[in-house]
JSON list of C-alpha atoms in Angstrom, two decimals:
[
{"chain": "M", "resi": 1, "resn": "MET", "atom": "CA", "xyz": [16.64, -2.34, 11.96]},
{"chain": "M", "resi": 2, "resn": "ASP", "atom": "CA", "xyz": [18.52, -0.13, 9.26]},
{"chain": "M", "resi": 3, "resn": "TYR", "atom": "CA", "xyz": [16.73, 0.34, 5.43]},
{"chain": "M", "resi": 4, "resn": "LEU", "atom": "CA", "xyz": [18.35, -2.11, 3.82]},
{"chain": "M", "resi": 5, "resn": "GLU", "atom": "CA", "xyz": [17.40, -5.02, 6.23]},
{"chain": "M", "resi": 6, "resn": "ILE", "atom": "CA", "xyz": [13.77, -3.58, 6.25]},
{"chain": "M", "resi": 7, "resn": "ALA", "atom": "CA", "xyz": [14.07, -3.85, 2.17]},
{"chain": "M", "resi": 8, "resn": "ARG", "atom": "CA", "xyz": [15.40, -7.07, 2.48]},
{"chain": "M", "resi": 9, "resn": "ALA", "atom": "CA", "xyz": [12.87, -8.58, 4.97]},
{"chain": "M", "resi": 10, "resn": "ARG", "atom": "CA", "xyz": [9.81, -7.09, 3.02]},
{"chain": "M", "resi": 11, "resn": "GLN", "atom": "CA", "xyz": [7.73, -9.22, 0.87]},
{"chain": "M", "resi": 12, "resn": "SER", "atom": "CA", "xyz": [4.17, -9.43, -0.25]},
{"chain": "M", "resi": 13, "resn": "CYS", "atom": "CA", "xyz": [2.76, -11.61, 2.40]},
{"chain": "M", "resi": 14, "resn": "ARG", "atom": "CA", "xyz": [-0.14, -14.41, 1.09]},
{"chain": "M", "resi": 15, "resn": "ALA", "atom": "CA", "xyz": [-0.87, -15.71, 4.46]},
{"chain": "M", "resi": 16, "resn": "TYR", "atom": "CA", "xyz": [-2.32, -13.26, 7.48]},
{"chain": "M", "resi": 17, "resn": "ASP", "atom": "CA", "xyz": [-2.67, -14.71, 10.87]},
{"chain": "M", "resi": 18, "resn": "ALA", "atom": "CA", "xyz": [-6.49, -13.80, 11.48]},
{"chain": "M", "resi": 19, "resn": "THR", "atom": "CA", "xyz": [-6.43, -14.11, 14.72]},
{"chain": "M", "resi": 20, "resn": "ARG", "atom": "CA", "xyz": [-3.83, -11.59, 15.60]},
{"chain": "M", "resi": 21, "resn": "PRO", "atom": "CA", "xyz": [-5.24, -7.71, 15.24]},
{"chain": "M", "resi": 22, "resn": "VAL", "atom": "CA", "xyz": [-3.22, -4.92, 14.67]},
{"chain": "M", "resi": 23, "resn": "GLU", "atom": "CA", "xyz": [-2.33, -2.75, 17.19]},
{"chain": "M", "resi": 24, "resn": "GLU", "atom": "CA", "xyz": [-3.73, 1.08, 16.51]},
{"chain": "M", "resi": 25, "resn": "GLU", "atom": "CA", "xyz": [-0.35, 2.46, 17.74]},
{"chain": "M", "resi": 26, "resn": "LYS", "atom": "CA", "xyz": [1.42, 0.32, 14.93]},
{"chain": "M", "resi": 27, "resn": "LEU", "atom": "CA", "xyz": [-1.42, 1.30, 12.39]},
{"chain": "M", "resi": 28, "resn": "LEU", "atom": "CA", "xyz": [-0.92, 4.88, 13.38]},
{"chain": "M", "resi": 29, "resn": "THR", "atom": "CA", "xyz": [2.92, 4.89, 12.59]},
{"chain": "M", "resi": 30, "resn": "CYS", "atom": "CA", "xyz": [2.62, 3.33, 9.56]},
{"chain": "M", "resi": 31, "resn": "LEU", "atom": "CA", "xyz": [0.06, 5.91, 8.51]},
{"chain": "M", "resi": 32, "resn": "GLU", "atom": "CA", "xyz": [2.89, 8.75, 9.99]},
{"chain": "M", "resi": 33, "resn": "ALA", "atom": "CA", "xyz": [5.42, 7.01, 7.45]},
{"chain": "M", "resi": 34, "resn": "ALA", "atom": "CA", "xyz": [3.14, 7.64, 4.67]},
{"chain": "M", "resi": 35, "resn": "ARG", "atom": "CA", "xyz": [2.22, 11.04, 5.99]},
{"chain": "M", "resi": 36, "resn": "LEU", "atom": "CA", "xyz": [5.83, 12.12, 6.08]},
{"chain": "M", "resi": 37, "resn": "ALA", "atom": "CA", "xyz": [6.57, 10.43, 1.97]},
{"chain": "M", "resi": 38, "resn": "PRO", "atom": "CA", "xyz": [7.79, 13.35, -0.44]},
{"chain": "M", "resi": 39, "resn": "SER", "atom": "CA", "xyz": [5.14, 14.08, -2.97]},
{"chain": "M", "resi": 40, "resn": "ALA", "atom": "CA", "xyz": [5.59, 16.65, -5.83]},
{"chain": "M", "resi": 41, "resn": "CYS", "atom": "CA", "xyz": [4.98, 20.07, -4.71]},
{"chain": "M", "resi": 42, "resn": "ASN", "atom": "CA", "xyz": [4.22, 18.72, -1.13]},
{"chain": "M", "resi": 43, "resn": "ALA", "atom": "CA", "xyz": [0.61, 18.11, -2.77]},
{"chain": "M", "resi": 44, "resn": "GLN", "atom": "CA", "xyz": [-0.08, 14.46, -1.07]},
{"chain": "M", "resi": 45, "resn": "PRO", "atom": "CA", "xyz": [-2.77, 13.99, -3.72]},
{"chain": "M", "resi": 46, "resn": "TYR", "atom": "CA", "xyz": [-4.01, 10.95, -1.84]},
{"chain": "M", "resi": 47, "resn": "HIS", "atom": "CA", "xyz": [-6.29, 9.84, 1.03]},
{"chain": "M", "resi": 48, "resn": "ILE", "atom": "CA", "xyz": [-6.16, 6.80, 3.04]},
{"chain": "M", "resi": 49, "resn": "THR", "atom": "CA", "xyz": [-9.08, 5.04, 4.17]},
{"chain": "M", "resi": 50, "resn": "VAL", "atom": "CA", "xyz": [-8.57, 2.03, 6.89]},
{"chain": "M", "resi": 51, "resn": "ALA", "atom": "CA", "xyz": [-10.78, -0.59, 6.90]},
{"chain": "M", "resi": 52, "resn": "ARG", "atom": "CA", "xyz": [-11.54, -3.28, 9.86]},
{"chain": "M", "resi": 53, "resn": "GLY", "atom": "CA", "xyz": [-13.71, -5.35, 11.16]},
{"chain": "M", "resi": 54, "resn": "ALA", "atom": "CA", "xyz": [-16.79, -6.03, 8.50]},
{"chain": "M", "resi": 55, "resn": "THR", "atom": "CA", "xyz": [-15.56, -3.25, 6.48]},
{"chain": "M", "resi": 56, "resn": "ALA", "atom": "CA", "xyz": [-12.29, -5.15, 6.02]},
{"chain": "M", "resi": 57, "resn": "LYS", "atom": "CA", "xyz": [-13.82, -8.28, 5.13]},
{"chain": "M", "resi": 58, "resn": "ALA", "atom": "CA", "xyz": [-15.86, -6.27, 2.25]},
{"chain": "M", "resi": 59, "resn": "VAL", "atom": "CA", "xyz": [-12.44, -4.64, 1.20]},
{"chain": "M", "resi": 60, "resn": "GLY", "atom": "CA", "xyz": [-10.89, -7.99, 0.87]},
{"chain": "M", "resi": 61, "resn": "ALA", "atom": "CA", "xyz": [-13.93, -9.39, -0.92]},
{"chain": "M", "resi": 62, "resn": "ALA", "atom": "CA", "xyz": [-13.76, -6.55, -3.48]},
{"chain": "M", "resi": 63, "resn": "THR", "atom": "CA", "xyz": [-10.04, -7.53, -4.34]},
{"chain": "M", "resi": 64, "resn": "ARG", "atom": "CA", "xyz": [-10.89, -11.01, -5.33]},
{"chain": "M", "resi": 65, "resn": "SER", "atom": "CA", "xyz": [-12.13, -11.91, -8.32]},
{"chain": "M", "resi": 66, "resn": "MET", "atom": "CA", "xyz": [-11.07, -14.69, -11.09]},
{"chain": "M", "resi": 67, "resn": "GLY", "atom": "CA", "xyz": [-9.21, -16.91, -8.58]},
{"chain": "M", "resi": 68, "resn": "MET", "atom": "CA", "xyz": [-7.10, -13.62, -7.56]},
{"chain": "M", "resi": 69, "resn": "ASN", "atom": "CA", "xyz": [-6.24, -12.57, -4.02]},
{"chain": "M", "resi": 70, "resn": "GLY", "atom": "CA", "xyz": [-7.78, -15.57, -2.05]},
{"chain": "M", "resi": 71, "resn": "PHE", "atom": "CA", "xyz": [-5.41, -14.89, 0.94]},
{"chain": "M", "resi": 72, "resn": "THR", "atom": "CA", "xyz": [-7.14, -11.58, 1.52]},
{"chain": "M", "resi": 73, "resn": "ARG", "atom": "CA", "xyz": [-9.94, -13.46, 3.53]},
{"chain": "M", "resi": 74, "resn": "GLU", "atom": "CA", "xyz": [-7.56, -13.56, 6.31]},
{"chain": "M", "resi": 75, "resn": "ALA", "atom": "CA", "xyz": [-5.96, -9.89, 6.11]},
{"chain": "M", "resi": 76, "resn": "PRO", "atom": "CA", "xyz": [-7.29, -8.15, 9.44]},
{"chain": "M", "resi": 77, "resn": "VAL", "atom": "CA", "xyz": [-6.83, -4.47, 7.95]},
{"chain": "M", "resi": 78, "resn": "PHE", "atom": "CA", "xyz": [-6.87, -2.84, 4.32]},
{"chain": "M", "resi": 79, "resn": "LEU", "atom": "CA", "xyz": [-5.37, 0.42, 3.39]},
{"chain": "M", "resi": 80, "resn": "VAL", "atom": "CA", "xyz": [-7.51, 2.04, 0.63]},
{"chain": "M", "resi": 81, "resn": "ILE", "atom": "CA", "xyz": [-5.68, 4.42, -1.31]},
{"chain": "M", "resi": 82, "resn": "SER", "atom": "CA", "xyz": [-7.72, 7.08, -3.40]},
{"chain": "M", "resi": 83, "resn": "GLU", "atom": "CA", "xyz": [-6.75, 9.60, -5.59]},
{"chain": "M", "resi": 84, "resn": "ALA", "atom": "CA", "xyz": [-7.33, 13.30, -4.22]},
{"chain": "M", "resi": 85, "resn": "ALA", "atom": "CA", "xyz": [-6.96, 16.64, -5.93]},
{"chain": "M", "resi": 86, "resn": "TYR", "atom": "CA", "xyz": [-3.63, 18.35, -6.31]},
{"chain": "M", "resi": 87, "resn": "ASN", "atom": "CA", "xyz": [-2.74, 21.54, -4.71]},
{"chain": "M", "resi": 88, "resn": "GLN", "atom": "CA", "xyz": [-2.18, 24.40, -7.22]},
{"chain": "M", "resi": 89, "resn": "THR", "atom": "CA", "xyz": [1.48, 24.58, -7.70]},
{"chain": "M", "resi": 90, "resn": "ALA", "atom": "CA", "xyz": [1.53, 20.34, -8.28]},
{"chain": "M", "resi": 91, "resn": "ALA", "atom": "CA", "xyz": [-1.87, 20.92, -10.98]},
{"chain": "M", "resi": 92, "resn": "VAL", "atom": "CA", "xyz": [0.10, 23.56, -12.86]},
{"chain": "M", "resi": 93, "resn": "GLY", "atom": "CA", "xyz": [3.55, 21.63, -12.85]},
{"chain": "M", "resi": 94, "resn": "SER", "atom": "CA", "xyz": [1.61, 18.45, -13.98]},
{"chain": "M", "resi": 95, "resn": "LYS", "atom": "CA", "xyz": [-0.29, 20.49, -17.22]},
{"chain": "M", "resi": 96, "resn": "VAL", "atom": "CA", "xyz": [2.96, 22.27, -18.01]},
{"chain": "M", "resi": 97, "resn": "LYS", "atom": "CA", "xyz": [4.81, 18.74, -17.95]},
{"chain": "M", "resi": 98, "resn": "GLY", "atom": "CA", "xyz": [2.29, 16.69, -19.40]},
{"chain": "M", "resi": 99, "resn": "GLN", "atom": "CA", "xyz": [2.94, 14.51, -16.29]},
{"chain": "M", "resi": 100, "resn": "ASP", "atom": "CA", "xyz": [0.57, 13.04, -13.80]},
{"chain": "M", "resi": 101, "resn": "TYR", "atom": "CA", "xyz": [2.37, 12.62, -10.78]},
{"chain": "M", "resi": 102, "resn": "ARG", "atom": "CA", "xyz": [-0.44, 11.08, -8.46]},
{"chain": "M", "resi": 103, "resn": "SER", "atom": "CA", "xyz": [0.22, 7.80, -9.36]},
{"chain": "M", "resi": 104, "resn": "VAL", "atom": "CA", "xyz": [4.19, 8.25, -8.59]},
{"chain": "M", "resi": 105, "resn": "ASP", "atom": "CA", "xyz": [3.25, 10.16, -5.68]},
{"chain": "M", "resi": 106, "resn": "ILE", "atom": "CA", "xyz": [0.97, 7.12, -4.19]},
{"chain": "M", "resi": 107, "resn": "GLY", "atom": "CA", "xyz": [3.52, 4.59, -4.94]},
{"chain": "M", "resi": 108, "resn": "ILE", "atom": "CA", "xyz": [6.05, 6.77, -2.81]},
{"chain": "M", "resi": 109, "resn": "ALA", "atom": "CA", "xyz": [3.68, 7.00, 0.23]},
{"chain": "M", "resi": 110, "resn": "ALA", "atom": "CA", "xyz": [2.90, 3.31, -0.18]},
{"chain": "M", "resi": 111, "resn": "ALA", "atom": "CA", "xyz": [6.38, 2.23, -0.22]},
{"chain": "M", "resi": 112, "resn": "TYR", "atom": "CA", "xyz": [6.93, 4.28, 3.08]},
{"chain": "M", "resi": 113, "resn": "LEU", "atom": "CA", "xyz": [3.95, 2.79, 4.55]},
{"chain": "M", "resi": 114, "resn": "THR", "atom": "CA", "xyz": [4.85, -0.62, 4.21]},
{"chain": "M", "resi": 115, "resn": "ALA", "atom": "CA", "xyz": [8.40, -0.62, 4.86]},
{"chain": "M", "resi": 116, "resn": "GLU", "atom": "CA", "xyz": [7.47, 0.93, 8.17]},
{"chain": "M", "resi": 117, "resn": "ALA", "atom": "CA", "xyz": [5.18, -1.82, 8.37]},
{"chain": "M", "resi": 118, "resn": "GLN", "atom": "CA", "xyz": [8.13, -4.49, 7.89]},
{"chain": "M", "resi": 119, "resn": "SER", "atom": "CA", "xyz": [10.05, -2.63, 10.68]},
{"chain": "M", "resi": 120, "resn": "GLN", "atom": "CA", "xyz": [6.97, -2.76, 13.16]},
{"chain": "M", "resi": 121, "resn": "GLY", "atom": "CA", "xyz": [6.93, -6.63, 12.34]},
{"chain": "M", "resi": 122, "resn": "LEU", "atom": "CA", "xyz": [3.62, -6.26, 10.35]},
{"chain": "M", "resi": 123, "resn": "SER", "atom": "CA", "xyz": [3.16, -7.86, 7.01]},
{"chain": "M", "resi": 124, "resn": "SER", "atom": "CA", "xyz": [1.52, -6.01, 3.75]},
{"chain": "M", "resi": 125, "resn": "CYS", "atom": "CA", "xyz": [0.53, -6.73, 0.19]},
{"chain": "M", "resi": 126, "resn": "ILE", "atom": "CA", "xyz": [0.13, -3.97, -1.89]},
{"chain": "M", "resi": 127, "resn": "LEU", "atom": "CA", "xyz": [-2.87, -5.15, -4.16]},
{"chain": "M", "resi": 128, "resn": "GLY", "atom": "CA", "xyz": [-3.51, -3.58, -7.73]},
{"chain": "M", "resi": 129, "resn": "TRP", "atom": "CA", "xyz": [-6.02, -6.24, -8.59]},
{"chain": "M", "resi": 130, "resn": "PHE", "atom": "CA", "xyz": [-9.51, -4.90, -7.35]},
{"chain": "M", "resi": 131, "resn": "ASP", "atom": "CA", "xyz": [-13.39, -3.81, -8.35]},
{"chain": "M", "resi": 132, "resn": "GLY", "atom": "CA", "xyz": [-12.75, 0.14, -7.82]},
{"chain": "M", "resi": 133, "resn": "LYS", "atom": "CA", "xyz": [-16.27, 1.03, -8.27]},
{"chain": "M", "resi": 134, "resn": "ARG", "atom": "CA", "xyz": [-17.39, -1.37, -5.62]},
{"chain": "M", "resi": 135, "resn": "LEU", "atom": "CA", "xyz": [-14.46, -0.30, -3.28]},
{"chain": "M", "resi": 136, "resn": "ARG", "atom": "CA", "xyz": [-15.75, 3.81, -3.98]},
{"chain": "M", "resi": 137, "resn": "GLN", "atom": "CA", "xyz": [-19.30, 3.24, -3.23]},
{"chain": "M", "resi": 138, "resn": "LEU", "atom": "CA", "xyz": [-18.56, 0.66, -0.34]},
{"chain": "M", "resi": 139, "resn": "LEU", "atom": "CA", "xyz": [-16.23, 3.60, 1.25]},
{"chain": "M", "resi": 140, "resn": "ASP", "atom": "CA", "xyz": [-17.79, 6.48, -0.21]},
{"chain": "M", "resi": 141, "resn": "LEU", "atom": "CA", "xyz": [-14.61, 7.79, -1.79]},
{"chain": "M", "resi": 142, "resn": "LYS", "atom": "CA", "xyz": [-14.59, 10.56, -4.31]},
{"chain": "M", "resi": 143, "resn": "GLY", "atom": "CA", "xyz": [-11.65, 9.88, -6.18]},
{"chain": "M", "resi": 144, "resn": "PRO", "atom": "CA", "xyz": [-10.59, 6.59, -7.99]},
{"chain": "M", "resi": 145, "resn": "VAL", "atom": "CA", "xyz": [-9.11, 3.72, -5.84]},
{"chain": "M", "resi": 146, "resn": "ARG", "atom": "CA", "xyz": [-5.42, 3.44, -6.90]},
{"chain": "M", "resi": 147, "resn": "LEU", "atom": "CA", "xyz": [-3.86, 0.63, -4.49]},
{"chain": "M", "resi": 148, "resn": "VAL", "atom": "CA", "xyz": [-4.92, -1.32, -1.85]},
{"chain": "M", "resi": 149, "resn": "ILE", "atom": "CA", "xyz": [-2.65, -2.70, 0.91]},
{"chain": "M", "resi": 150, "resn": "ALA", "atom": "CA", "xyz": [-3.46, -5.88, 3.02]},
{"chain": "M", "resi": 151, "resn": "LEU", "atom": "CA", "xyz": [-1.70, -5.62, 6.17]},
{"chain": "M", "resi": 152, "resn": "GLY", "atom": "CA", "xyz": [-1.25, -7.85, 9.11]},
{"chain": "M", "resi": 153, "resn": "TYR", "atom": "CA", "xyz": [0.93, -10.61, 10.88]},
{"chain": "M", "resi": 154, "resn": "ALA", "atom": "CA", "xyz": [1.94, -13.10, 8.72]},
{"chain": "M", "resi": 155, "resn": "LYS", "atom": "CA", "xyz": [1.43, -16.55, 9.73]},
{"chain": "M", "resi": 156, "resn": "ALA", "atom": "CA", "xyz": [4.59, -18.50, 10.99]},
{"chain": "M", "resi": 157, "resn": "SER", "atom": "CA", "xyz": [4.05, -20.88, 7.88]},
{"chain": "M", "resi": 158, "resn": "ASP", "atom": "CA", "xyz": [4.82, -17.63, 5.60]},
{"chain": "M", "resi": 159, "resn": "SER", "atom": "CA", "xyz": [8.57, -17.84, 5.82]},
{"chain": "M", "resi": 160, "resn": "LEU", "atom": "CA", "xyz": [11.19, -15.35, 4.19]},
{"chain": "M", "resi": 161, "resn": "ARG", "atom": "CA", "xyz": [11.37, -16.15, 0.49]},
{"chain": "M", "resi": 162, "resn": "PRO", "atom": "CA", "xyz": [14.81, -15.92, -1.29]},
{"chain": "M", "resi": 163, "resn": "LYS", "atom": "CA", "xyz": [14.39, -12.24, -3.73]},
{"chain": "M", "resi": 164, "resn": "LYS", "atom": "CA", "xyz": [14.14, -12.66, -7.09]},
{"chain": "M", "resi": 165, "resn": "ARG", "atom": "CA", "xyz": [15.29, -9.54, -8.38]},
{"chain": "M", "resi": 166, "resn": "LYS", "atom": "CA", "xyz": [17.46, -8.34, -11.54]},
{"chain": "M", "resi": 167, "resn": "ALA", "atom": "CA", "xyz": [21.31, -7.87, -11.41]},
{"chain": "M", "resi": 168, "resn": "MET", "atom": "CA", "xyz": [22.37, -4.63, -10.50]},
{"chain": "M", "resi": 169, "resn": "ASP", "atom": "CA", "xyz": [23.63, -4.11, -13.74]},
{"chain": "M", "resi": 170, "resn": "GLN", "atom": "CA", "xyz": [20.58, -4.87, -15.57]},
{"chain": "M", "resi": 171, "resn": "LEU", "atom": "CA", "xyz": [19.10, -1.83, -13.85]},
{"chain": "M", "resi": 172, "resn": "VAL", "atom": "CA", "xyz": [21.55, 0.83, -13.72]},
{"chain": "M", "resi": 173, "resn": "THR", "atom": "CA", "xyz": [23.65, 2.37, -15.90]},
{"chain": "M", "resi": 174, "resn": "TRP", "atom": "CA", "xyz": [26.81, 4.52, -15.05]},
{"chain": "M", "resi": 175, "resn": "ARG", "atom": "CA", "xyz": [27.95, 7.29, -17.36]}
]
């Protein structure tokens, strides 16, 4: 499967098969993709906490409030991405440029991870709606939580939906 095939096939899963556990080998491959993702000054200013079993149930509960993310009840794995310190070069660059690159780097790592998950036959959903304070306490995290990724196998009923994207000319300008 080439990259564009992966990009076309990957979608945010809203229906996980709770009876199918994620194989550790596949999970490690996804984590390796995130580890290899580029980051500003190679700082990798994030930490990924893998939640399975009872911990996954608690993480899922921390993503559900105000009627949001009900589908997370069935996700067997959650990857909680929290901020970590920059290396010295990235810290200086961030200060000089007035730009915090951690969110960008975390987004890149999440994209690599979820693309690899798709290539492994896994489904994912990147969540920005969660109780960060609750997650930090539950997982004993030092840095703020920036993303939570639900991971697992999609139910057969969660078929590929048509992609609704802006036209290329709305996204790209040639000069």
